[in-house]
Short mmCIF file of C-alpha atoms and ligand atoms in Angstrom, two decimals:
data_model
loop_
_atom_site.label_atom_id
_atom_site.label_comp_id
_atom_site.label_asym_id
_atom_site.label_seq_id
_atom_site.Cartn_x
_atom_site.Cartn_y
_atom_site.Cartn_z
CA MET A 1 3.74 11.89 11.90
CA GLY A 2 6.99 12.69 13.57
CA ARG A 3 8.82 13.36 16.75
CA CYS A 4 10.56 16.55 15.85
CA GLY A 5 8.67 19.30 17.58
CA VAL A 6 10.06 22.58 16.36
CA HIS A 7 13.30 21.03 15.08
CA ARG A 8 11.91 20.17 11.69
CA HIS A 9 15.19 20.58 9.83
CA ASP A 10 17.06 18.28 12.16
CA PRO A 11 18.74 15.56 10.01
CA ASP A 12 17.37 12.96 12.45
CA CYS A 13 13.86 14.27 11.92
CA LEU A 14 11.29 11.54 11.31
CA LEU A 15 8.67 13.88 9.86
CA GLY A 16 7.76 12.34 6.51
CA ASN A 17 7.73 15.73 4.79
CA TYR A 18 11.41 16.21 5.51
CA ALA A 19 12.66 12.65 5.59
CA PHE A 20 11.13 11.08 2.48
CA PRO A 21 13.41 11.34 -0.56
CA VAL A 22 11.74 12.29 -3.85
CA ASP A 23 13.43 13.03 -7.16
CA GLY A 24 10.55 14.55 -9.07
CA PRO A 25 7.06 16.04 -8.83
CA GLY A 26 3.92 14.06 -8.10
CA GLN A 27 5.56 11.60 -5.72
CA TRP A 28 4.70 12.95 -2.29
CA PHE A 29 1.24 14.14 -1.36
CA HIS A 30 0.80 16.06 1.83
CA PRO A 31 -2.18 18.18 2.88
CA SER A 32 -0.11 21.36 3.00
CA GLY A 33 -1.52 24.36 4.78
CA TYR A 34 -3.61 23.15 7.66
CA GLY A 35 -2.15 19.62 7.42
CA THR A 36 -5.62 18.14 7.62
CA TRP A 37 -5.82 14.40 8.21
CA VAL A 38 -7.06 13.15 4.84
CA MET A 39 -4.40 10.55 4.24
CA LEU A 40 -6.28 7.43 3.31
CA CYS A 41 -8.82 8.97 0.89
CA ARG A 42 -6.09 10.81 -0.98
CA ARG A 43 -3.90 7.74 -1.41
CA SER A 44 -6.84 5.63 -2.47
CA GLY A 45 -7.67 8.36 -5.01
CA ALA A 46 -4.07 8.46 -6.22
CA LYS A 47 -4.17 4.71 -6.80
CA LEU A 48 -7.43 5.08 -8.76
CA ALA A 49 -5.84 7.80 -10.90
CA ALA A 50 -2.58 5.91 -11.50
CA PRO A 51 -3.26 2.20 -10.93
CA ALA A 52 0.00 1.14 -12.56
CA ARG A 53 2.10 3.14 -10.11
CA ALA A 54 3.08 1.96 -6.64
CA VAL A 55 1.20 4.05 -4.07
CA ILE A 56 1.86 3.85 -0.35
CA ALA A 57 -0.24 5.55 2.32
CA LEU A 58 1.60 6.75 5.42
CA ALA A 59 -0.18 7.95 8.56
CA GLY A 60 0.13 8.40 12.28
CA ASP A 61 -1.83 6.17 14.63
CA PHE A 62 -4.27 8.96 15.47
CA GLY A 63 -4.46 10.67 12.10
CA VAL A 64 -5.34 7.39 10.42
CA GLN A 65 -8.40 6.99 12.62
CA PHE A 66 -10.07 10.00 10.98
CA THR A 67 -10.34 8.31 7.59
CA LEU A 68 -9.97 4.61 8.38
CA ASN A 69 -13.47 4.03 6.98
CA GLU A 70 -11.92 4.68 3.56
CA LEU A 71 -10.14 1.36 3.92
CA MET A 72 -13.42 -0.16 2.75
CA THR A 73 -13.12 1.79 -0.51
CA ALA A 74 -9.67 0.34 -1.10
CA VAL A 75 -11.00 -3.15 -0.24
CA GLU A 76 -13.93 -2.81 -2.65
CA ALA A 77 -11.63 -1.56 -5.40
CA ALA A 78 -9.13 -4.36 -4.62
CA GLN A 79 -6.40 -1.74 -4.53
CA SER A 80 -2.89 -3.00 -4.01
CA LEU A 81 -2.27 -0.32 -1.40
CA PRO A 82 0.00 -0.62 1.64
CA LEU A 83 -1.18 1.59 4.48
CA VAL A 84 1.70 2.20 6.88
CA VAL A 85 0.59 3.29 10.34
CA TRP A 86 3.34 4.83 12.47
CA ASN A 87 2.19 3.66 15.88
CA ASN A 88 3.74 5.66 18.71
CA GLY A 89 0.68 5.55 20.96
CA ALA A 90 0.50 9.32 20.93
CA LEU A 91 -0.54 12.47 19.17
CA GLY A 92 3.18 12.82 18.82
CA GLN A 93 3.52 16.09 16.97
CA ILE A 94 1.25 17.88 19.41
CA ARG A 95 3.08 16.34 22.39
CA ASP A 96 6.46 17.38 20.97
CA ASP A 97 5.26 20.92 20.28
CA MET A 98 3.84 21.20 23.81
CA LEU A 99 7.13 20.04 25.30
CA ALA A 100 9.14 22.31 23.02
CA ALA A 101 6.98 25.23 24.16
CA GLY A 102 7.67 24.36 27.79
CA ILE A 103 4.08 23.46 28.67
CA PRO A 104 2.89 20.16 30.14
CA ALA A 105 1.98 17.53 27.55
CA THR A 106 -1.73 16.98 28.22
CA ALA A 107 -4.12 14.46 26.65
CA VAL A 108 -1.66 13.47 23.95
CA VAL A 109 -0.93 9.87 24.96
CA ALA A 110 -3.82 7.47 24.49
CA ARG A 111 -4.67 3.90 23.72
CA THR A 112 -4.92 2.84 20.09
CA PRO A 113 -6.91 -0.06 18.63
CA ASP A 114 -5.45 -3.31 17.35
CA PHE A 115 -4.99 -1.93 13.84
CA ALA A 116 -4.09 -5.23 12.21
CA ALA A 117 -7.27 -6.82 13.60
CA LEU A 118 -9.28 -3.79 12.51
CA ALA A 119 -7.91 -4.14 8.99
CA THR A 120 -8.77 -7.82 8.92
CA ALA A 121 -12.30 -7.01 10.06
CA CYS A 122 -12.59 -4.69 7.05
CA GLY A 123 -11.52 -7.41 4.64
CA ALA A 124 -8.00 -6.06 4.24
CA ARG A 125 -4.75 -7.70 5.28
CA GLY A 126 -3.28 -6.56 8.59
CA VAL A 127 0.25 -7.07 9.90
CA ARG A 128 2.31 -5.66 12.75
CA VAL A 129 6.05 -5.04 12.37
CA LYS A 130 8.71 -4.07 14.87
CA THR A 131 11.85 -3.59 12.76
CA ALA A 132 12.90 -1.74 9.62
CA ALA A 133 13.70 -5.05 7.91
CA ALA A 134 10.25 -6.42 8.69
CA LEU A 135 8.70 -3.20 7.41
CA THR A 136 10.61 -3.54 4.12
CA ASP A 137 9.42 -7.14 3.73
CA ALA A 138 5.86 -6.22 4.58
CA LEU A 139 5.88 -3.38 2.03
CA ARG A 140 7.22 -5.65 -0.72
CA THR A 141 4.56 -8.24 0.02
CA ALA A 142 1.79 -5.64 0.24
CA LEU A 143 2.71 -4.09 -3.12
CA ASN A 144 2.35 -7.51 -4.72
CA CYS A 145 -1.01 -8.30 -3.13
CA SER A 146 -4.42 -7.62 -4.50
CA GLY A 147 -6.26 -5.49 -1.95
CA PRO A 148 -4.92 -3.18 0.75
CA THR A 149 -2.61 -4.12 3.63
CA LEU A 150 -2.46 -2.16 6.85
CA ILE A 151 1.09 -2.33 8.26
CA ASP A 152 1.07 -1.38 11.92
CA VAL A 153 4.59 -0.19 12.75
CA ASP A 154 5.72 -0.33 16.37
CA ALA A 155 7.55 2.99 16.46
CA GLY A 156 9.25 2.12 19.73
CA ASN A 157 12.10 0.35 17.93
CA PHE A 158 12.96 3.06 15.41
C1 TPP B 201 -8.38 16.96 11.09
C2 TPP B 201 -7.20 17.39 11.92
N1 TPP B 201 -7.36 17.62 13.24
C3 TPP B 201 -6.30 18.00 13.99
C4 TPP B 201 -5.07 18.17 13.42
C5 TPP B 201 -3.91 18.70 14.26
N2 TPP B 201 -2.83 17.71 14.41
C6 TPP B 201 -1.70 17.75 13.66
S1 TPP B 201 -0.62 16.53 14.02
C7 TPP B 201 -1.66 15.91 15.22
C8 TPP B 201 -1.26 14.68 15.99
C9 TPP B 201 -0.90 13.58 15.04
O1 TPP B 201 -0.86 12.34 15.73
P1 TPP B 201 -0.55 11.05 14.91
O2 TPP B 201 -1.41 10.97 13.69
O3 TPP B 201 -0.60 9.89 15.83
O4 TPP B 201 0.94 11.32 14.36
P2 TPP B 201 2.31 11.46 15.22
O5 TPP B 201 2.55 12.93 15.33
O6 TPP B 201 2.11 10.78 16.54
O7 TPP B 201 3.34 10.75 14.36
C10 TPP B 201 -2.82 16.69 15.32
C11 TPP B 201 -3.93 16.46 16.29
C12 TPP B 201 -4.95 17.92 12.04
N3 TPP B 201 -3.76 18.04 11.41
N4 TPP B 201 -6.02 17.52 11.30
MG1 MG B 202 1.00 9.02 16.78
#
């Protein structure tokens, strides 16, 4: 997820890899290399391996759709797992890279499903938030719930 294009070391960068503060190893999992979209299975696996630790899954609105079926695994395992979906209605990184390269952004803006409803249909909790404060509240609640919560974040306000 992100909106940084080639400016990945920009202090305003929203790319999780650069923006998320960690103070030790084993706290940030990213599919380095090809950056393959495997977010939900990996976080669900991390929660299985370390059930006492708080685990949060973070994905873009298109990346999450590749492994959203794994939400069922988290539901079956009753994993207390917030799944934060950064919803910008776009394949944002690809769009930004196209624009940064001076080529027209093609086929990178598309409709996304109602993620909160989709989560509910899977037996998970689903909420939509529009502000940082609401996101904080939703995360606190989700970490204290049994079972996963999909938090659909309207990126337009950030
Ligand atoms: C399986 C797979 N296919 C394609 C890509 C290439 N790719 C990297 S970022 C990206 C767009 C990501 O869109 P989204 O998940 O909505 O995140 P955003 O950049 O909008 O925050 C794509 C297609 C990939 N990383 N993994
Ligand atoms: Mg996106």
